[in-house]
Amino acid sequence: MIDETIKWLKAHPRFYPQDLIKCETILDPLKAPKITNKLFFHPGHLTASAMILSPDRKQILLIYHSAFQAWIQPGGHLDPGDQTPLETAKREVAEECMLYETKLLLAYPSLLQVDIHDVPANTTKGHPAHQHFDLRFAFVAQTLDIQAASDAKAAQWVSIDDFDPTQSDSSVTESVHRLKGLLA
């Protein structure tokens, strides 16, 4: 998993040079010989997520995440059983939205975005405040059939042109901006 993650991160700045510093920040701890794909809290841990376009590419799929209290893209932690971050993103989409039929929008090894964001402490789970190092993929759904599940309190299709950044966060807003650029 770590080797595959490194490949995606090293290739990404060719497509989005503005993400270079984030890629380097994530790559540094991955080069340490003792890092595994298990959950770690210092300085953070790996996640993979997906910006999903509707089949007609006019809508995006967002979930309402209870912990973050915002409309965001589906995604989550890289689990030990996952072989690649791409597999993680697909698994998370299936778990959170019950959406199983997707195709990559961008050719391997192109990510849509690399993001680092702060996650507050979760006393219920015993997790300290930490960071998520997120590899964000872009997919096109093959169906509009979705159902909220897992961490998603709700799931909905939103017109990409009517996306409201006040209901989300800056990294999702940047993803929407990049998708619009790709579709133009």
Short mmCIF file of N, CA and C in Angstrom, two decimals:
data_model
loop_
_atom_site.label_atom_id
_atom_site.label_comp_id
_atom_site.label_asym_id
_atom_site.label_seq_id
_atom_site.Cartn_x
_atom_site.Cartn_y
_atom_site.Cartn_z
N MET A 1 0.82 -1.20 0.00
CA MET A 1 0.00 0.00 0.00
C MET A 1 0.87 1.27 0.00
N ILE A 2 1.89 1.29 0.85
CA ILE A 2 2.72 2.48 0.96
C ILE A 2 3.43 2.77 -0.37
N ASP A 3 3.98 1.74 -1.01
CA ASP A 3 4.66 1.95 -2.29
C ASP A 3 3.71 2.51 -3.34
N GLU A 4 2.50 1.99 -3.38
CA GLU A 4 1.49 2.47 -4.34
C GLU A 4 1.11 3.92 -4.04
N THR A 5 0.97 4.26 -2.77
CA THR A 5 0.65 5.63 -2.37
C THR A 5 1.77 6.58 -2.79
N ILE A 6 3.00 6.17 -2.60
CA ILE A 6 4.15 6.98 -3.00
C ILE A 6 4.12 7.23 -4.51
N LYS A 7 3.79 6.21 -5.29
CA LYS A 7 3.71 6.39 -6.76
C LYS A 7 2.71 7.47 -7.14
N TRP A 8 1.52 7.41 -6.54
CA TRP A 8 0.48 8.41 -6.86
C TRP A 8 0.94 9.82 -6.46
N LEU A 9 1.56 9.92 -5.27
CA LEU A 9 1.99 11.24 -4.79
C LEU A 9 3.13 11.81 -5.61
N LYS A 10 4.05 10.98 -6.06
CA LYS A 10 5.16 11.47 -6.87
C LYS A 10 4.70 11.91 -8.25
N ALA A 11 3.68 11.27 -8.80
CA ALA A 11 3.18 11.63 -10.13
C ALA A 11 2.28 12.86 -10.10
N HIS A 12 1.61 13.11 -8.99
CA HIS A 12 0.57 14.14 -8.92
C HIS A 12 1.04 15.56 -9.28
N PRO A 13 2.18 16.05 -8.78
CA PRO A 13 2.57 17.44 -9.08
C PRO A 13 2.75 17.75 -10.56
N ARG A 14 2.95 16.75 -11.40
CA ARG A 14 3.03 17.01 -12.85
C ARG A 14 1.71 17.59 -13.36
N PHE A 15 0.62 17.18 -12.74
CA PHE A 15 -0.71 17.61 -13.18
C PHE A 15 -1.19 18.85 -12.40
N TYR A 16 -0.84 18.91 -11.11
CA TYR A 16 -1.25 20.03 -10.25
C TYR A 16 -0.05 20.49 -9.42
N PRO A 17 0.82 21.33 -10.01
CA PRO A 17 2.03 21.76 -9.29
C PRO A 17 1.73 22.47 -7.97
N GLN A 18 0.55 23.08 -7.85
CA GLN A 18 0.21 23.79 -6.62
C GLN A 18 0.07 22.84 -5.42
N ASP A 19 -0.01 21.54 -5.67
CA ASP A 19 -0.11 20.56 -4.58
C ASP A 19 1.25 19.98 -4.18
N LEU A 20 2.34 20.49 -4.76
CA LEU A 20 3.67 19.93 -4.53
C LEU A 20 4.03 19.89 -3.04
N ILE A 21 3.83 20.98 -2.33
CA ILE A 21 4.20 21.03 -0.91
C ILE A 21 3.41 20.00 -0.11
N LYS A 22 2.12 19.87 -0.41
CA LYS A 22 1.31 18.86 0.29
C LYS A 22 1.82 17.46 0.00
N CYS A 23 2.17 17.19 -1.24
CA CYS A 23 2.71 15.87 -1.59
C CYS A 23 4.00 15.60 -0.82
N GLU A 24 4.88 16.57 -0.77
CA GLU A 24 6.15 16.39 -0.06
C GLU A 24 5.91 16.20 1.44
N THR A 25 4.94 16.93 2.00
CA THR A 25 4.63 16.79 3.42
C THR A 25 4.15 15.38 3.74
N ILE A 26 3.37 14.80 2.84
CA ILE A 26 2.86 13.44 3.05
C ILE A 26 3.96 12.41 2.77
N LEU A 27 4.78 12.65 1.76
CA LEU A 27 5.83 11.69 1.41
C LEU A 27 6.89 11.55 2.50
N ASP A 28 7.21 12.62 3.21
CA ASP A 28 8.27 12.56 4.22
C ASP A 28 8.05 11.46 5.25
N PRO A 29 6.90 11.41 5.94
CA PRO A 29 6.75 10.32 6.92
C PRO A 29 6.62 8.93 6.27
N LEU A 30 6.18 8.87 5.01
CA LEU A 30 6.05 7.57 4.34
C LEU A 30 7.40 6.94 4.03
N LYS A 31 8.44 7.78 3.98
CA LYS A 31 9.79 7.27 3.68
C LYS A 31 10.44 6.62 4.91
N ALA A 32 9.88 6.88 6.10
CA ALA A 32 10.44 6.30 7.32
C ALA A 32 10.24 4.79 7.29
N PRO A 33 11.27 4.03 7.64
CA PRO A 33 11.19 2.58 7.51
C PRO A 33 10.13 1.90 8.38
N LYS A 34 9.68 2.54 9.46
CA LYS A 34 8.73 1.88 10.36
C LYS A 34 7.27 2.24 10.05
N ILE A 35 7.03 3.10 9.10
CA ILE A 35 5.65 3.47 8.78
C ILE A 35 4.97 2.30 8.07
N THR A 36 3.77 1.99 8.50
CA THR A 36 2.97 0.95 7.84
C THR A 36 1.66 1.60 7.40
N ASN A 37 0.78 0.81 6.86
CA ASN A 37 -0.49 1.37 6.44
C ASN A 37 -1.52 1.36 7.57
N LYS A 38 -1.08 1.11 8.80
CA LYS A 38 -1.99 1.14 9.94
C LYS A 38 -2.24 2.59 10.35
N LEU A 39 -3.34 2.80 11.03
CA LEU A 39 -3.72 4.12 11.50
C LEU A 39 -2.64 4.67 12.45
N PHE A 40 -2.18 5.89 12.17
CA PHE A 40 -1.25 6.54 13.07
C PHE A 40 -1.65 8.00 13.22
N PHE A 41 -1.34 8.58 14.38
CA PHE A 41 -1.85 9.91 14.67
C PHE A 41 -0.81 11.01 14.63
N HIS A 42 0.45 10.69 14.56
CA HIS A 42 1.44 11.75 14.48
C HIS A 42 2.37 11.48 13.31
N PRO A 43 2.42 12.36 12.36
CA PRO A 43 1.70 13.63 12.30
C PRO A 43 0.26 13.50 11.79
N GLY A 44 -0.09 12.36 11.24
CA GLY A 44 -1.44 12.15 10.73
C GLY A 44 -1.51 10.81 10.05
N HIS A 45 -2.61 10.57 9.35
CA HIS A 45 -2.70 9.30 8.64
C HIS A 45 -3.36 9.46 7.28
N LEU A 46 -3.17 8.43 6.47
CA LEU A 46 -3.61 8.45 5.08
C LEU A 46 -5.11 8.18 4.95
N THR A 47 -5.72 8.93 4.04
CA THR A 47 -7.10 8.71 3.66
C THR A 47 -7.18 8.78 2.13
N ALA A 48 -8.26 8.26 1.60
CA ALA A 48 -8.53 8.37 0.16
C ALA A 48 -10.00 8.74 0.02
N SER A 49 -10.28 9.62 -0.92
CA SER A 49 -11.66 10.05 -1.11
C SER A 49 -11.97 10.19 -2.59
N ALA A 50 -13.24 10.47 -2.88
CA ALA A 50 -13.69 10.49 -4.28
C ALA A 50 -14.67 11.63 -4.53
N MET A 51 -14.35 12.40 -5.54
CA MET A 51 -15.32 13.35 -6.08
C MET A 51 -15.99 12.61 -7.23
N ILE A 52 -17.30 12.45 -7.13
CA ILE A 52 -18.02 11.61 -8.09
C ILE A 52 -18.99 12.47 -8.89
N LEU A 53 -18.86 12.37 -10.20
CA LEU A 53 -19.78 13.04 -11.12
C LEU A 53 -20.91 12.09 -11.48
N SER A 54 -22.08 12.66 -11.72
CA SER A 54 -23.22 11.88 -12.19
C SER A 54 -22.91 11.38 -13.61
N PRO A 55 -23.69 10.40 -14.10
CA PRO A 55 -23.43 9.89 -15.44
C PRO A 55 -23.41 10.97 -16.53
N ASP A 56 -24.24 12.01 -16.37
CA ASP A 56 -24.25 13.09 -17.37
C ASP A 56 -23.22 14.18 -17.07
N ARG A 57 -22.47 13.99 -15.97
CA ARG A 57 -21.39 14.90 -15.54
C ARG A 57 -21.88 16.31 -15.19
N LYS A 58 -23.11 16.42 -14.75
CA LYS A 58 -23.67 17.72 -14.38
C LYS A 58 -23.88 17.86 -12.88
N GLN A 59 -23.72 16.77 -12.13
CA GLN A 59 -23.92 16.79 -10.70
C GLN A 59 -22.73 16.12 -10.00
N ILE A 60 -22.58 16.46 -8.73
CA ILE A 60 -21.57 15.80 -7.91
C ILE A 60 -22.28 15.14 -6.73
N LEU A 61 -21.68 14.08 -6.24
CA LEU A 61 -22.23 13.36 -5.10
C LEU A 61 -21.55 13.86 -3.83
N LEU A 62 -22.35 14.30 -2.87
CA LEU A 62 -21.84 14.75 -1.58
C LEU A 62 -22.54 13.98 -0.47
N ILE A 63 -21.81 13.78 0.62
CA ILE A 63 -22.41 13.17 1.80
C ILE A 63 -22.38 14.19 2.94
N TYR A 64 -23.35 14.06 3.84
CA TYR A 64 -23.30 14.87 5.06
C TYR A 64 -22.60 14.02 6.11
N HIS A 65 -21.41 14.46 6.50
CA HIS A 65 -20.59 13.70 7.45
C HIS A 65 -20.88 14.20 8.85
N SER A 66 -21.36 13.31 9.70
CA SER A 66 -21.77 13.68 11.06
C SER A 66 -20.63 14.28 11.88
N ALA A 67 -19.44 13.68 11.80
CA ALA A 67 -18.32 14.17 12.60
C ALA A 67 -17.86 15.56 12.16
N PHE A 68 -17.90 15.82 10.86
CA PHE A 68 -17.43 17.11 10.35
C PHE A 68 -18.55 18.15 10.23
N GLN A 69 -19.80 17.69 10.33
CA GLN A 69 -20.96 18.59 10.24
C GLN A 69 -20.91 19.43 8.97
N ALA A 70 -20.64 18.76 7.84
CA ALA A 70 -20.54 19.46 6.55
C ALA A 70 -20.82 18.47 5.42
N TRP A 71 -21.15 19.03 4.25
CA TRP A 71 -21.31 18.25 3.02
C TRP A 71 -19.94 18.12 2.39
N ILE A 72 -19.47 16.89 2.29
CA ILE A 72 -18.13 16.61 1.76
C ILE A 72 -18.20 15.43 0.79
N GLN A 73 -17.06 15.08 0.23
CA GLN A 73 -16.95 13.94 -0.66
C GLN A 73 -16.85 12.66 0.17
N PRO A 74 -17.30 11.52 -0.37
CA PRO A 74 -17.11 10.25 0.34
C PRO A 74 -15.62 9.93 0.44
N GLY A 75 -15.23 9.29 1.52
CA GLY A 75 -13.84 8.90 1.69
C GLY A 75 -13.57 8.42 3.09
N GLY A 76 -12.36 7.94 3.29
CA GLY A 76 -12.00 7.47 4.63
C GLY A 76 -10.60 6.89 4.68
N HIS A 77 -10.33 6.24 5.80
CA HIS A 77 -9.00 5.73 6.11
C HIS A 77 -8.57 4.58 5.19
N LEU A 78 -7.28 4.54 4.91
CA LEU A 78 -6.70 3.40 4.23
C LEU A 78 -6.64 2.27 5.26
N ASP A 79 -7.32 1.19 4.96
CA ASP A 79 -7.35 0.05 5.87
C ASP A 79 -6.26 -0.95 5.51
N PRO A 80 -5.81 -1.74 6.49
CA PRO A 80 -4.74 -2.72 6.21
C PRO A 80 -5.08 -3.69 5.08
N GLY A 81 -6.34 -4.01 4.86
CA GLY A 81 -6.71 -4.93 3.80
C GLY A 81 -6.71 -4.32 2.41
N ASP A 82 -6.68 -2.99 2.32
CA ASP A 82 -6.67 -2.32 1.02
C ASP A 82 -5.29 -2.44 0.38
N GLN A 83 -5.28 -2.69 -0.92
CA GLN A 83 -4.01 -2.82 -1.64
C GLN A 83 -3.50 -1.50 -2.19
N THR A 84 -4.43 -0.57 -2.51
CA THR A 84 -4.05 0.71 -3.11
C THR A 84 -4.98 1.80 -2.58
N PRO A 85 -4.57 3.06 -2.66
CA PRO A 85 -5.47 4.15 -2.28
C PRO A 85 -6.71 4.21 -3.18
N LEU A 86 -6.56 3.84 -4.43
CA LEU A 86 -7.70 3.80 -5.34
C LEU A 86 -8.74 2.80 -4.84
N GLU A 87 -8.28 1.64 -4.39
CA GLU A 87 -9.18 0.63 -3.82
C GLU A 87 -9.89 1.18 -2.59
N THR A 88 -9.16 1.94 -1.76
CA THR A 88 -9.76 2.55 -0.58
C THR A 88 -10.88 3.51 -0.97
N ALA A 89 -10.61 4.37 -1.94
CA ALA A 89 -11.62 5.34 -2.37
C ALA A 89 -12.89 4.63 -2.86
N LYS A 90 -12.72 3.60 -3.67
CA LYS A 90 -13.87 2.85 -4.17
C LYS A 90 -14.63 2.16 -3.04
N ARG A 91 -13.90 1.59 -2.09
CA ARG A 91 -14.53 0.92 -0.94
C ARG A 91 -15.34 1.92 -0.13
N GLU A 92 -14.77 3.09 0.12
CA GLU A 92 -15.46 4.10 0.91
C GLU A 92 -16.73 4.59 0.21
N VAL A 93 -16.68 4.76 -1.11
CA VAL A 93 -17.87 5.17 -1.87
C VAL A 93 -18.97 4.11 -1.71
N ALA A 94 -18.58 2.85 -1.80
CA ALA A 94 -19.55 1.77 -1.64
C ALA A 94 -20.12 1.75 -0.22
N GLU A 95 -19.26 1.91 0.79
CA GLU A 95 -19.71 1.88 2.18
C GLU A 95 -20.61 3.06 2.52
N GLU A 96 -20.26 4.26 2.06
CA GLU A 96 -20.97 5.46 2.47
C GLU A 96 -22.17 5.82 1.60
N CYS A 97 -22.16 5.36 0.36
CA CYS A 97 -23.23 5.77 -0.58
C CYS A 97 -23.92 4.58 -1.26
N MET A 98 -23.44 3.37 -0.98
CA MET A 98 -24.00 2.18 -1.63
C MET A 98 -23.90 2.31 -3.15
N LEU A 99 -22.84 2.95 -3.62
CA LEU A 99 -22.60 3.14 -5.05
C LEU A 99 -21.42 2.27 -5.44
N TYR A 100 -21.67 1.31 -6.34
CA TYR A 100 -20.67 0.32 -6.69
C TYR A 100 -20.15 0.47 -8.12
N GLU A 101 -20.88 1.17 -8.95
CA GLU A 101 -20.52 1.27 -10.37
C GLU A 101 -19.94 2.66 -10.66
N THR A 102 -18.61 2.75 -10.73
CA THR A 102 -17.93 4.01 -11.04
C THR A 102 -16.77 3.74 -11.98
N LYS A 103 -16.38 4.78 -12.69
CA LYS A 103 -15.19 4.71 -13.56
C LYS A 103 -14.32 5.92 -13.25
N LEU A 104 -13.02 5.71 -13.30
CA LEU A 104 -12.09 6.82 -13.09
C LEU A 104 -12.28 7.88 -14.17
N LEU A 105 -12.28 9.14 -13.78
CA LEU A 105 -12.36 10.23 -14.74
C LEU A 105 -10.98 10.53 -15.33
N LEU A 106 -9.96 10.47 -14.47
CA LEU A 106 -8.59 10.79 -14.88
C LEU A 106 -7.78 9.50 -15.00
N ALA A 107 -6.92 9.45 -15.99
CA ALA A 107 -6.10 8.26 -16.20
C ALA A 107 -5.05 8.11 -15.10
N TYR A 108 -4.75 6.86 -14.78
CA TYR A 108 -3.69 6.57 -13.81
C TYR A 108 -2.40 7.20 -14.28
N PRO A 109 -1.63 7.83 -13.45
CA PRO A 109 -1.74 7.96 -12.01
C PRO A 109 -2.20 9.35 -11.57
N SER A 110 -3.14 9.92 -12.23
CA SER A 110 -3.55 11.29 -11.94
C SER A 110 -4.63 11.35 -10.86
N LEU A 111 -4.31 12.04 -9.79
CA LEU A 111 -5.27 12.35 -8.74
C LEU A 111 -5.93 13.68 -9.08
N LEU A 112 -7.11 13.90 -8.56
CA LEU A 112 -7.75 15.20 -8.71
C LEU A 112 -7.11 16.21 -7.77
N GLN A 113 -6.78 15.76 -6.57
CA GLN A 113 -6.27 16.68 -5.56
C GLN A 113 -5.58 15.90 -4.45
N VAL A 114 -4.64 16.56 -3.79
CA VAL A 114 -4.03 16.06 -2.57
C VAL A 114 -4.33 17.11 -1.51
N ASP A 115 -4.84 16.65 -0.38
CA ASP A 115 -5.25 17.61 0.65
C ASP A 115 -4.74 17.15 2.02
N ILE A 116 -4.43 18.12 2.85
CA ILE A 116 -4.09 17.86 4.24
C ILE A 116 -5.05 18.71 5.06
N HIS A 117 -5.81 18.07 5.93
CA HIS A 117 -6.74 18.84 6.75
C HIS A 117 -6.73 18.34 8.20
N ASP A 118 -7.04 19.26 9.09
CA ASP A 118 -7.06 18.97 10.52
C ASP A 118 -8.34 18.24 10.90
N VAL A 119 -8.19 17.28 11.79
CA VAL A 119 -9.33 16.53 12.33
C VAL A 119 -9.31 16.74 13.84
N PRO A 120 -10.42 17.23 14.39
CA PRO A 120 -10.46 17.46 15.84
C PRO A 120 -10.41 16.14 16.62
N ALA A 121 -10.06 16.23 17.88
CA ALA A 121 -10.03 15.06 18.75
C ALA A 121 -11.43 14.45 18.83
N ASN A 122 -11.46 13.12 18.94
CA ASN A 122 -12.73 12.41 19.11
C ASN A 122 -12.60 11.61 20.40
N THR A 123 -13.14 12.16 21.48
CA THR A 123 -13.00 11.51 22.78
C THR A 123 -13.77 10.19 22.85
N THR A 124 -14.85 10.08 22.09
CA THR A 124 -15.62 8.83 22.07
C THR A 124 -14.78 7.68 21.56
N LYS A 125 -14.00 7.94 20.50
CA LYS A 125 -13.15 6.90 19.92
C LYS A 125 -11.75 6.88 20.53
N GLY A 126 -11.44 7.86 21.37
CA GLY A 126 -10.11 7.93 21.95
C GLY A 126 -9.05 8.40 20.98
N HIS A 127 -9.45 9.16 19.96
CA HIS A 127 -8.51 9.65 18.96
C HIS A 127 -8.11 11.08 19.29
N PRO A 128 -6.81 11.37 19.31
CA PRO A 128 -6.38 12.76 19.52
C PRO A 128 -6.59 13.58 18.24
N ALA A 129 -6.48 14.89 18.37
CA ALA A 129 -6.51 15.75 17.18
C ALA A 129 -5.35 15.32 16.29
N HIS A 130 -5.58 15.31 14.99
CA HIS A 130 -4.55 14.86 14.06
C HIS A 130 -4.87 15.41 12.67
N GLN A 131 -4.12 14.96 11.68
CA GLN A 131 -4.36 15.40 10.31
C GLN A 131 -4.70 14.20 9.43
N HIS A 132 -5.49 14.47 8.41
CA HIS A 132 -5.74 13.50 7.35
C HIS A 132 -4.93 13.90 6.13
N PHE A 133 -4.21 12.95 5.57
CA PHE A 133 -3.44 13.14 4.35
C PHE A 133 -4.26 12.46 3.24
N ASP A 134 -5.01 13.26 2.50
CA ASP A 134 -6.03 12.73 1.61
C ASP A 134 -5.61 12.71 0.15
N LEU A 135 -5.71 11.54 -0.47
CA LEU A 135 -5.52 11.39 -1.92
C LEU A 135 -6.93 11.37 -2.51
N ARG A 136 -7.24 12.36 -3.33
CA ARG A 136 -8.60 12.52 -3.84
C ARG A 136 -8.67 12.15 -5.32
N PHE A 137 -9.54 11.22 -5.62
CA PHE A 137 -9.76 10.72 -6.97
C PHE A 137 -11.01 11.33 -7.57
N ALA A 138 -11.13 11.27 -8.89
CA ALA A 138 -12.34 11.72 -9.59
C ALA A 138 -12.94 10.53 -10.33
N PHE A 139 -14.24 10.34 -10.13
CA PHE A 139 -14.95 9.23 -10.76
C PHE A 139 -16.19 9.74 -11.47
N VAL A 140 -16.70 8.94 -12.38
CA VAL A 140 -18.01 9.16 -13.00
C VAL A 140 -18.86 7.96 -12.60
N ALA A 141 -20.02 8.23 -11.99
CA ALA A 141 -20.94 7.17 -11.61
C ALA A 141 -21.63 6.62 -12.84
N GLN A 142 -22.01 5.37 -12.78
CA GLN A 142 -22.73 4.74 -13.88
C GLN A 142 -24.23 4.70 -13.61
N THR A 143 -24.65 5.18 -12.42
CA THR A 143 -26.05 5.22 -12.02
C THR A 143 -26.25 6.37 -11.05
N LEU A 144 -27.48 6.80 -10.89
CA LEU A 144 -27.82 7.83 -9.90
C LEU A 144 -28.32 7.21 -8.59
N ASP A 145 -28.41 5.89 -8.53
CA ASP A 145 -28.93 5.20 -7.35
C ASP A 145 -27.91 5.24 -6.22
N ILE A 146 -28.27 5.93 -5.14
CA ILE A 146 -27.39 6.05 -3.97
C ILE A 146 -28.24 5.87 -2.72
N GLN A 147 -27.55 5.56 -1.63
CA GLN A 147 -28.20 5.46 -0.33
C GLN A 147 -27.15 5.76 0.73
N ALA A 148 -27.45 6.68 1.64
CA ALA A 148 -26.50 7.02 2.70
C ALA A 148 -26.32 5.83 3.64
N ALA A 149 -25.07 5.60 4.02
CA ALA A 149 -24.74 4.51 4.94
C ALA A 149 -23.44 4.85 5.65
N SER A 150 -23.02 4.05 6.60
CA SER A 150 -21.78 4.20 7.32
C SER A 150 -21.67 5.60 7.94
N ASP A 151 -20.60 6.34 7.66
CA ASP A 151 -20.40 7.67 8.25
C ASP A 151 -21.29 8.75 7.63
N ALA A 152 -21.97 8.43 6.55
CA ALA A 152 -22.78 9.42 5.85
C ALA A 152 -24.17 9.49 6.47
N LYS A 153 -24.49 10.64 7.04
CA LYS A 153 -25.83 10.85 7.60
C LYS A 153 -26.84 11.01 6.46
N ALA A 154 -26.37 11.57 5.34
CA ALA A 154 -27.20 11.76 4.15
C ALA A 154 -26.28 11.76 2.94
N ALA A 155 -26.85 11.45 1.77
CA ALA A 155 -26.11 11.50 0.51
C ALA A 155 -27.02 12.12 -0.53
N GLN A 156 -26.45 12.99 -1.36
CA GLN A 156 -27.28 13.63 -2.38
C GLN A 156 -26.45 14.05 -3.58
N TRP A 157 -27.14 14.11 -4.72
CA TRP A 157 -26.56 14.67 -5.94
C TRP A 157 -26.82 16.17 -5.94
N VAL A 158 -25.79 16.96 -6.23
CA VAL A 158 -25.88 18.41 -6.25
C VAL A 158 -25.40 18.90 -7.61
N SER A 159 -26.14 19.81 -8.22
CA SER A 159 -25.70 20.39 -9.49
C SER A 159 -24.32 21.01 -9.28
N ILE A 160 -23.39 20.66 -10.15
CA ILE A 160 -22.03 21.20 -10.02
C ILE A 160 -22.04 22.72 -10.14
N ASP A 161 -22.97 23.26 -10.92
CA ASP A 161 -23.07 24.72 -11.07
C ASP A 161 -23.71 25.40 -9.87
N ASP A 162 -24.47 24.64 -9.07
CA ASP A 162 -25.15 25.21 -7.90
C ASP A 162 -24.47 24.84 -6.59
N PHE A 163 -23.28 24.29 -6.66
CA PHE A 163 -22.55 23.91 -5.44
C PHE A 163 -22.41 25.13 -4.54
N ASP A 164 -22.75 24.98 -3.26
CA ASP A 164 -22.70 26.07 -2.28
C ASP A 164 -21.50 25.86 -1.36
N PRO A 165 -20.43 26.63 -1.53
CA PRO A 165 -19.23 26.43 -0.71
C PRO A 165 -19.45 26.67 0.78
N THR A 166 -20.50 27.40 1.14
CA THR A 166 -20.75 27.65 2.56
C THR A 166 -21.26 26.40 3.28
N GLN A 167 -21.68 25.40 2.52
CA GLN A 167 -22.18 24.15 3.12
C GLN A 167 -21.09 23.08 3.21
N SER A 168 -19.86 23.43 2.79
CA SER A 168 -18.79 22.46 2.73
C SER A 168 -17.51 23.08 3.30
N ASP A 169 -16.37 22.65 2.78
CA ASP A 169 -15.10 23.26 3.20
C ASP A 169 -14.27 23.65 1.99
N SER A 170 -13.15 24.32 2.23
CA SER A 170 -12.35 24.88 1.14
C SER A 170 -11.74 23.80 0.24
N SER A 171 -11.42 22.64 0.79
CA SER A 171 -10.82 21.60 -0.06
C SER A 171 -11.84 21.02 -1.03
N VAL A 172 -13.08 20.87 -0.59
CA VAL A 172 -14.14 20.38 -1.48
C VAL A 172 -14.44 21.45 -2.54
N THR A 173 -14.43 22.70 -2.13
CA THR A 173 -14.64 23.80 -3.08
C THR A 173 -13.55 23.77 -4.15
N GLU A 174 -12.31 23.53 -3.76
CA GLU A 174 -11.21 23.43 -4.72
C GLU A 174 -11.42 22.24 -5.66
N SER A 175 -11.88 21.12 -5.13
CA SER A 175 -12.16 19.95 -5.97
C SER A 175 -13.23 20.26 -7.01
N VAL A 176 -14.27 20.95 -6.59
CA VAL A 176 -15.35 21.32 -7.52
C VAL A 176 -14.80 22.25 -8.60
N HIS A 177 -13.97 23.20 -8.21
CA HIS A 177 -13.34 24.11 -9.17
C HIS A 177 -12.52 23.33 -10.19
N ARG A 178 -11.74 22.35 -9.73
CA ARG A 178 -10.92 21.54 -10.63
C ARG A 178 -11.79 20.70 -11.56
N LEU A 179 -12.87 20.14 -11.03
CA LEU A 179 -13.78 19.36 -11.89
C LEU A 179 -14.39 20.23 -12.98
N LYS A 180 -14.81 21.44 -12.60
CA LYS A 180 -15.36 22.35 -13.61
C LYS A 180 -14.34 22.64 -14.70
N GLY A 181 -13.08 22.83 -14.31
CA GLY A 181 -12.02 23.07 -15.29
C GLY A 181 -11.82 21.88 -16.22
N LEU A 182 -11.88 20.68 -15.67
CA LEU A 182 -11.72 19.48 -16.49
C LEU A 182 -12.89 19.29 -17.46
N LEU A 183 -14.07 19.71 -17.05
CA LEU A 183 -15.26 19.52 -17.87
C LEU A 183 -15.45 20.62 -18.91
N ALA A 184 -14.74 21.74 -18.73
CA ALA A 184 -14.92 22.88 -19.65
C ALA A 184 -14.33 22.58 -21.02
#
